Tab-separated table of C-alpha atoms in Angstrom:
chain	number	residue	atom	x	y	z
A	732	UNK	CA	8.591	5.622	19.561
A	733	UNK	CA	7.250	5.660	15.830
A	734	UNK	CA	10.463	3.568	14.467
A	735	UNK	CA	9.385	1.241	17.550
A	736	UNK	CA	6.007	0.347	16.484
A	737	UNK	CA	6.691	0.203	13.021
A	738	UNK	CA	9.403	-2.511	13.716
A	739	UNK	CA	6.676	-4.714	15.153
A	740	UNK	CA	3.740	-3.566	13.277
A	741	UNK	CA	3.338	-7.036	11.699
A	742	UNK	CA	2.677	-8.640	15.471
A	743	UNK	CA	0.296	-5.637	15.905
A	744	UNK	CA	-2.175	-6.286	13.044
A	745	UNK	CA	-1.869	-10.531	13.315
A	746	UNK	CA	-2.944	-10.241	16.977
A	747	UNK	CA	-5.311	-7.511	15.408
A	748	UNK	CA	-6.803	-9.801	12.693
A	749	UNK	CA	-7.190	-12.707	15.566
A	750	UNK	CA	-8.887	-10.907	17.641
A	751	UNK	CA	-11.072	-9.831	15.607
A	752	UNK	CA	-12.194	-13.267	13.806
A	753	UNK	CA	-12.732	-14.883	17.280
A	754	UNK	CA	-15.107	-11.503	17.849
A	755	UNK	CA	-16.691	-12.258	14.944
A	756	UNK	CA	-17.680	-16.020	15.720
A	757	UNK	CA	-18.180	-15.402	18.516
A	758	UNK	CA	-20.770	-12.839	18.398
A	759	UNK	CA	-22.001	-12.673	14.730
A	760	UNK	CA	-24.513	-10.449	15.240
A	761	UNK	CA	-21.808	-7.555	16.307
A	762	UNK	CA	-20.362	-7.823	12.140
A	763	UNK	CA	-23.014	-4.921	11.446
A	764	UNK	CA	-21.973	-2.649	14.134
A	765	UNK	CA	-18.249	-3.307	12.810
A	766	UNK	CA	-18.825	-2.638	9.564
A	767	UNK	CA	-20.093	0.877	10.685
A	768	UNK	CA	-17.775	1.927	12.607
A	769	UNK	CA	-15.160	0.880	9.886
A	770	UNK	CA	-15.795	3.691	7.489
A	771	UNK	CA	-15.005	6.645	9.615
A	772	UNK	CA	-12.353	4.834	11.363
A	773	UNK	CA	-10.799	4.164	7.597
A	774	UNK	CA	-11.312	7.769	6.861
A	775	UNK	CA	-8.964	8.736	9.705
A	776	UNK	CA	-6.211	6.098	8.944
A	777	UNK	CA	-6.334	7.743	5.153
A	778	UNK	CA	-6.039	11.348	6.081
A	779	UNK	CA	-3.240	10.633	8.203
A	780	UNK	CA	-1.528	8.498	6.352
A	781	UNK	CA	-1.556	11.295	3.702
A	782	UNK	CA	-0.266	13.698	5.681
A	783	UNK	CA	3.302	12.089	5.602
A	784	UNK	CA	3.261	12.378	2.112
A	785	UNK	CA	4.908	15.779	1.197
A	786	UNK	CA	2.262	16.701	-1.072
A	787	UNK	CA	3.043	20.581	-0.754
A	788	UNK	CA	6.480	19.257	-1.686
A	789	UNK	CA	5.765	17.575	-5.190
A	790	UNK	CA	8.654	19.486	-7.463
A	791	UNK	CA	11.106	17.893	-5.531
A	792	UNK	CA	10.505	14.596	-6.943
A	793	UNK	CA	11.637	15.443	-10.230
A	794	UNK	CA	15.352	16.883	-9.025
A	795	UNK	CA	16.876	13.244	-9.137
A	796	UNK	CA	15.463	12.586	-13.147
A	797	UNK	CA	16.883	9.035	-13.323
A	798	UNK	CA	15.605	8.073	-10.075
A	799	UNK	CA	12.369	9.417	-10.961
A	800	UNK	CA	12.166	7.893	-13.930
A	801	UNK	CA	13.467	4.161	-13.583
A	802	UNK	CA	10.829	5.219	-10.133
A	803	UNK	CA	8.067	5.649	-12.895
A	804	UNK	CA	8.959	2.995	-15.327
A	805	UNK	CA	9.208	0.392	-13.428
A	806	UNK	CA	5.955	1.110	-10.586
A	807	UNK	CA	3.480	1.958	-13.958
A	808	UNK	CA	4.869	-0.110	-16.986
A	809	UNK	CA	7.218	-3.114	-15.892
A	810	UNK	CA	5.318	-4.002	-12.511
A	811	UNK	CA	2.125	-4.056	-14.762
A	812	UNK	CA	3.439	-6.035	-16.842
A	813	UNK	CA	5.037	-8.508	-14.156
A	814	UNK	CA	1.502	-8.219	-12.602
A	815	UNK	CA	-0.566	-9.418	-15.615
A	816	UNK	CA	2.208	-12.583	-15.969
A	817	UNK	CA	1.336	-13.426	-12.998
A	818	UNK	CA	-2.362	-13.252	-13.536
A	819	UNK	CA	-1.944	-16.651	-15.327
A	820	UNK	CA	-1.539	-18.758	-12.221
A	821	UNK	CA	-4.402	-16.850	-10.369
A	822	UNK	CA	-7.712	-18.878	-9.960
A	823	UNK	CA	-10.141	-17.705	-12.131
A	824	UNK	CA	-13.130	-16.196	-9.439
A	825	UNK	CA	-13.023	-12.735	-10.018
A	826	UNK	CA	-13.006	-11.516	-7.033
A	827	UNK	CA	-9.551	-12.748	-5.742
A	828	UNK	CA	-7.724	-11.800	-9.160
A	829	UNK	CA	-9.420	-8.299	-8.467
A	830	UNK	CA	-8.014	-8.193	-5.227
A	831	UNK	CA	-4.548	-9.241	-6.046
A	832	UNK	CA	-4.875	-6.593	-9.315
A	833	UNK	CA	-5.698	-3.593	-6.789
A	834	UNK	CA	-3.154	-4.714	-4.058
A	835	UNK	CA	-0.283	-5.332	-7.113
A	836	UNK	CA	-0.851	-2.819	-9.496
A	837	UNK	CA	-0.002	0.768	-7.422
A	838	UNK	CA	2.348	1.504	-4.562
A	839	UNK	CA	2.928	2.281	-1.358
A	840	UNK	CA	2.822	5.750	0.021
A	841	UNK	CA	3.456	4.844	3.878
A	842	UNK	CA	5.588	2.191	5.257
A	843	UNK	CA	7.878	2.213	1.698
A	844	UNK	CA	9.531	5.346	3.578
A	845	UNK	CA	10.095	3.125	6.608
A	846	UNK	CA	11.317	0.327	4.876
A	847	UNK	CA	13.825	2.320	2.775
A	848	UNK	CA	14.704	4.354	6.105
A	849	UNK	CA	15.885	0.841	7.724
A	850	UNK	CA	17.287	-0.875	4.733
A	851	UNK	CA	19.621	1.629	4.588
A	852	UNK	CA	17.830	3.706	1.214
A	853	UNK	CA	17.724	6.960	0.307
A	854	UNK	CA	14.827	8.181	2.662
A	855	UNK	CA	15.043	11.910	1.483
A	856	UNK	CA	14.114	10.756	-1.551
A	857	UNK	CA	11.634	7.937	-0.583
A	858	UNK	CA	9.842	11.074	0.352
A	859	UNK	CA	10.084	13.077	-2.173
A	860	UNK	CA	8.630	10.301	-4.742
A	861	UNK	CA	5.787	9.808	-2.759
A	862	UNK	CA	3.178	12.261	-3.607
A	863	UNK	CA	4.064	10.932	-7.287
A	864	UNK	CA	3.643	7.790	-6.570
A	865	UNK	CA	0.490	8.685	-5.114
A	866	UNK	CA	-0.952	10.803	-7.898
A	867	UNK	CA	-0.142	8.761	-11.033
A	868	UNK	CA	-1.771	5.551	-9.261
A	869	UNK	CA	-5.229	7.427	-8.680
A	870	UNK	CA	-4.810	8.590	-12.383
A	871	UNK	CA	-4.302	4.926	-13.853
A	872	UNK	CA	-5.564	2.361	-11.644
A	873	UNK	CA	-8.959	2.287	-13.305
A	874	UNK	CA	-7.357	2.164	-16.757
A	875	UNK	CA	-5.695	-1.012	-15.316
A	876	UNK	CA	-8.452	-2.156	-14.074
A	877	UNK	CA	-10.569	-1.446	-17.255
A	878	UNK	CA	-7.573	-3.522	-19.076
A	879	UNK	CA	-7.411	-6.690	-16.850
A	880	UNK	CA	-10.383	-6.833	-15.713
A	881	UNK	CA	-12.267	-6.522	-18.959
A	882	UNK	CA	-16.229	-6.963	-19.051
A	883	UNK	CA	-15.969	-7.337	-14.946
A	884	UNK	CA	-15.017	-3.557	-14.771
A	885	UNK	CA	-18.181	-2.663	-15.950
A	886	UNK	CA	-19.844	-4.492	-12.977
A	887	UNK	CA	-17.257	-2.853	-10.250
A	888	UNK	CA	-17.813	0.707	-11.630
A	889	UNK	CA	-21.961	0.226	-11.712
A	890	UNK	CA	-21.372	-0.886	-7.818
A	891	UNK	CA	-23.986	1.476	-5.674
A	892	UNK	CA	-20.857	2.982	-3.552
A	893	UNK	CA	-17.909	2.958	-5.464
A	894	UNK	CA	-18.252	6.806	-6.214
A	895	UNK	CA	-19.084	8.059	-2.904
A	896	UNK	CA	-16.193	5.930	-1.352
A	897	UNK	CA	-13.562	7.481	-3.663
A	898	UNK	CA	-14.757	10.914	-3.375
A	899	UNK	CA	-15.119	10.710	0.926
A	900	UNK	CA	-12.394	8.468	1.714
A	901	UNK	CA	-9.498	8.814	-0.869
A	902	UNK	CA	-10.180	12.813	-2.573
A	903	UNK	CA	-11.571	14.352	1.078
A	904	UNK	CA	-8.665	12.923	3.369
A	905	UNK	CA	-6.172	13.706	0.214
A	906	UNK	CA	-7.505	17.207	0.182
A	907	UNK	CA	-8.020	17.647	3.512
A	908	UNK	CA	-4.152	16.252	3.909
A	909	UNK	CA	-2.699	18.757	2.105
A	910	UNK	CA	-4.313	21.810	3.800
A	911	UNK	CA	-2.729	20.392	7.006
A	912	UNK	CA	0.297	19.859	5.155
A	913	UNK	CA	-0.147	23.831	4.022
A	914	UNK	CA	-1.373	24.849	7.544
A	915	UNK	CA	2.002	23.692	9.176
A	916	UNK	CA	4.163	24.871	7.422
A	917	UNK	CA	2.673	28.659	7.878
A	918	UNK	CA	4.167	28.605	11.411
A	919	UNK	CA	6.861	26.942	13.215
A	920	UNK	CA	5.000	26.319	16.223
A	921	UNK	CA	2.952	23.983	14.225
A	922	UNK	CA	5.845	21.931	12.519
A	923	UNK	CA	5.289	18.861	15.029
A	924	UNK	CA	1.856	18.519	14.369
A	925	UNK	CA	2.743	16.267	11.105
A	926	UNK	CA	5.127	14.306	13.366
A	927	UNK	CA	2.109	13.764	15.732
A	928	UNK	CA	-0.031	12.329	13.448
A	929	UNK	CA	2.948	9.974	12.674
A	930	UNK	CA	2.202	7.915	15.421
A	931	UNK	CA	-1.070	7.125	14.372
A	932	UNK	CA	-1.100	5.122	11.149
A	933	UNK	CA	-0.132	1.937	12.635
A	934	UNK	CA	-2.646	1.854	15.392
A	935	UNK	CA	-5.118	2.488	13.280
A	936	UNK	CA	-4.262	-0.058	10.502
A	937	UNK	CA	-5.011	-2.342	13.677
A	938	UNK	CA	-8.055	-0.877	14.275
A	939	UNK	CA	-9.243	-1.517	10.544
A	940	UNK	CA	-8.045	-4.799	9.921
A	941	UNK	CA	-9.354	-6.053	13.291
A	942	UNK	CA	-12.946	-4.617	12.210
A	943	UNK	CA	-12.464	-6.009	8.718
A	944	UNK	CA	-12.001	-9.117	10.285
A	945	UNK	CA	-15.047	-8.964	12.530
A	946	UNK	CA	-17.776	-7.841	10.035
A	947	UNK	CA	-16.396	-10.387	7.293
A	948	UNK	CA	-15.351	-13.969	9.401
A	949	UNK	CA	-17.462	-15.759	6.626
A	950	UNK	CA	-15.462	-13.955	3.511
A	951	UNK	CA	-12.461	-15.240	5.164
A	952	UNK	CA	-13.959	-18.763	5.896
A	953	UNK	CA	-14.978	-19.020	2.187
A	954	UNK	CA	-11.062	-17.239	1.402
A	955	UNK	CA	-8.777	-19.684	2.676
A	956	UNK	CA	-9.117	-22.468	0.430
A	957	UNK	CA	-6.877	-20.048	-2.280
A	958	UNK	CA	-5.384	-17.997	0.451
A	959	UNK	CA	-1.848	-20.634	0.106
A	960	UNK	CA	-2.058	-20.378	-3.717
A	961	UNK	CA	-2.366	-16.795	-3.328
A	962	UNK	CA	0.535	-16.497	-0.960
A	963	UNK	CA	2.530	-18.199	-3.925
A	964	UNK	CA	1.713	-15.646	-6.520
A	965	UNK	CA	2.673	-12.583	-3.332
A	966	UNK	CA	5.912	-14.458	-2.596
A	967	UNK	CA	6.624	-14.684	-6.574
A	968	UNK	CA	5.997	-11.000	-6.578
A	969	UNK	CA	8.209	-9.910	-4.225
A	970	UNK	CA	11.164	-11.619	-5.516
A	971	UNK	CA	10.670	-10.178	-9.251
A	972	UNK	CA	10.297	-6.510	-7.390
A	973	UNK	CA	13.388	-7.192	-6.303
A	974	UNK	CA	15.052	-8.218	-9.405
A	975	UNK	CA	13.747	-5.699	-10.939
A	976	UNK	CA	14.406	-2.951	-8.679
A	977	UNK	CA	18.120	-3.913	-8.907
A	978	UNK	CA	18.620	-3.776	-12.884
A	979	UNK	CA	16.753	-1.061	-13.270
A	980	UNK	CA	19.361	0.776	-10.285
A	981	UNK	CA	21.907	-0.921	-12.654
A	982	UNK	CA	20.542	0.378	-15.857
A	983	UNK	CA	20.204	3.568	-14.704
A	984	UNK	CA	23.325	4.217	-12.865
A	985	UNK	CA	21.948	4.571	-9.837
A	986	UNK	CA	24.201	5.096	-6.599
A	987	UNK	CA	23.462	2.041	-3.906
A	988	UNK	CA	21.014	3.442	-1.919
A	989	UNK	CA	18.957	5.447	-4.569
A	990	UNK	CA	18.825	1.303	-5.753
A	991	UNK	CA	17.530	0.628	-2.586
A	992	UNK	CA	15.218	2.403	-2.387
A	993	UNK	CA	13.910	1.782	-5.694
A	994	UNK	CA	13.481	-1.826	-4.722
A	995	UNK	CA	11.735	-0.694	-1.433
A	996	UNK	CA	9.345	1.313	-3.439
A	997	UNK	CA	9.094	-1.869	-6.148
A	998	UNK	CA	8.102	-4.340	-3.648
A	999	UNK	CA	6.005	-2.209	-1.632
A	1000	UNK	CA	2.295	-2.291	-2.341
A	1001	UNK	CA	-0.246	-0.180	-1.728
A	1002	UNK	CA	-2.775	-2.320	0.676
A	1003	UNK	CA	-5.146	-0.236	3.161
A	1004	UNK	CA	-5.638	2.580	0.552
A	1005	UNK	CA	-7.342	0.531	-2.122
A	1006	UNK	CA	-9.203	-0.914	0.758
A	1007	UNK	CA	-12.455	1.590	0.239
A	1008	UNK	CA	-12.571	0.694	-3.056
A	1009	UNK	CA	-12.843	-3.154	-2.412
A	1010	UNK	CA	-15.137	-2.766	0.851
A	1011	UNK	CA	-17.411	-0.928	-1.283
A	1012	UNK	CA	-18.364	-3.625	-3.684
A	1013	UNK	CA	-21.216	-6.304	-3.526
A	1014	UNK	CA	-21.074	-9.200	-1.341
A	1015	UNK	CA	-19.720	-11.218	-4.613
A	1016	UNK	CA	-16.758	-9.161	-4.216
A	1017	UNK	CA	-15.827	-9.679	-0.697
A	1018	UNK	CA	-12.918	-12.117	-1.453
A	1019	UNK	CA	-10.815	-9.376	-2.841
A	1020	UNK	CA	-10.745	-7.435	0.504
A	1021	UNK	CA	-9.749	-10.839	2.136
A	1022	UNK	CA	-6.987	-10.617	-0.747
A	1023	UNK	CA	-6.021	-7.244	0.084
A	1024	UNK	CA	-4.909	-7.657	3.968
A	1025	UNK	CA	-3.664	-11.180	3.242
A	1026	UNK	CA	-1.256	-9.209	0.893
A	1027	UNK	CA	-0.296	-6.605	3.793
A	1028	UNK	CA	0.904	-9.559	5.946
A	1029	UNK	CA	3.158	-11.431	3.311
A	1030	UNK	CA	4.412	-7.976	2.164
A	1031	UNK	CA	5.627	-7.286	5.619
A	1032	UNK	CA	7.526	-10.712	5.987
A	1033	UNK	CA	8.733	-9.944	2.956
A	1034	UNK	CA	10.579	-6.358	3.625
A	1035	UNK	CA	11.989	-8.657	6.890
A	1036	UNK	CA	13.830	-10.467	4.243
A	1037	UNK	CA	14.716	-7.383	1.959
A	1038	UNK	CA	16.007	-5.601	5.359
A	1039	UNK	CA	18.552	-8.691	5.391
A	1040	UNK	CA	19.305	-9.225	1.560
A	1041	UNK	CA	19.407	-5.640	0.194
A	1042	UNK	CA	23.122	-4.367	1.863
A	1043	UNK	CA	23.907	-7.615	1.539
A	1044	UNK	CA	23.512	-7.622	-2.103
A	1045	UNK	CA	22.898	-4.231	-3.847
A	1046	UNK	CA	26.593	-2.966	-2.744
A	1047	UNK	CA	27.915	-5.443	-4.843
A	1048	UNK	CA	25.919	-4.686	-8.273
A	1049	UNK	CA	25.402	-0.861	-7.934
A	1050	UNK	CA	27.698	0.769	-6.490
């Protein structure tokens, strides 16, 4: 059933977005009431999300060193790098190159696993590399930010909510993730309750992006003009994660589906969790979130296209 909805999760959250901009013109007065119920609803998709990263698992990761590390150098350094390139052929309101910087920069702890799973990757250690993954980009987004963003990071960290959303809805539902994590494993009766909350992450991705679409029809509205130029720079993106996942597989003598999966991992992005962080800012701001799920959708057309190209392809050069 999981491996079902995943397949057509991108359906799920278009209809979802639809809905909820016709909602949202049509009754304006209910974007308040969406906006409030899209902070605990967010804190729910988080914590479970989180707990199917192996987070009690984390010295696993580091078994496979030269998956781990072409893993590390390419996600932190090169896909920077690639990211600030990019930057050049961005329009220059702040708010949609912040978006695009905190949908670019980190990556993705959720469907990357499913992706790799069905493109024929090395799922075992997909999941192994994700509580990594997930603890080096909390450690060095803001330094990115702080680089690229320059005198405008000053302005995102001063925002009112910023602190209180990354303590209650990234280090509470991380925290409270792992003692679930820990609690499971102490019996075997409990061993399906992780499976369980599998089920759930899609849904409520739906749920979010239909209420972020409800409380902020006019931040889309004002959005599309550079949504298509945007697409451009998401599209560009992908294809360089995949170049690069496949030399680094090369460089590193990588087996073909370690490669895969380190292109899974390279074009994967890190969408709904940086979400808080963007919902939180100013009204100013609200282009980035825009930015963010706009992102999501592309992304997921795009790992369409990787599920077709990569055992097409990486056979060939890595094996």
């Amino acid at each position: 059933m999981k491996q079902h909805i995943e397949r057509h999760q991108v359906w799920i959250y278009l209809l979802c977005i639809a809905a909820g901009l016709m909602l949202g013109m049509a009754l304006p007065d209910a974007a308040p009431l969406a906006e409030a119920v899209l902070w605990p609803v967010l804190g729910v998709l988080l914590y479970v999300t989180f707990t199917q990263v192996p987070l009690t698992h984390l010295p696993e990761a580091f078994r496979d060193a030269r998956f781990i590390g072409a893993g590390l150098l390419g996600n932190f350094v090169l896909i920077p790098a690639i990211v600030s390139g990019l930057l050049f052929f961005l329009p220059a309101d702040p708010a949609v190159r912040l978006g695009v910087l905190l949908v670019l920069l980190v990556p993705c702890t959720d469907w990357f696993v499913t992706f790799t799973h069905l493109g024929g990757g090395d799922a075992r250690r997909a999941i192994a590399v994700t509580p990594v993954n997930l603890l080096v980009q909390i450690a060095l987004l803001p330094v990115y930010l702080w680089i690229f963003m320059g005198e405008n990071f000053a302005e995102i960290l001063a925002a009112d909510r910023i602190a209180a959303v990354f303590v209650t809805l990234i280090l509470l539902p991380l925290a409270a993730a792992f003692l679930t994590e820990r609690w499971a494993e102490r019996k075997p009766a409990r061993a399906g309750t992780i499976e369980r909350l599998g089920l759930l992450p899609v849904p409520l991705l739906g749920l979010v992006v239909f209420l972020i679409a409800t409380a902020q029809v006019q931040a889309v509205a004002d959005a599309l003009p550079v949504l298509g130029h945007v697409a451009g720079i998401f599209v560009a993106f992908l294809v360089l994660a995949l170049l690069l996942g496949l030399v680094l597989g090369r460089v590193f003598g990588l087996p073909a589906t370690s490669a895969r999966t380190l292109v899974f991992s390279f074009g994967t992005r890190n969408s709904f969790v940086v979400l808080p962080l963007s919902l939180a800012l100013a009204a100013p701001w609200q282009a980035a979130t825009v930015v963010i799920v706009f992102q999501g959708l592309v992304e997921l057309f795009g790992m369409v296209a990787y599920l077709w190209l990569l055992p097409r392809i990486v056979l060939d050069r890595t094996s």
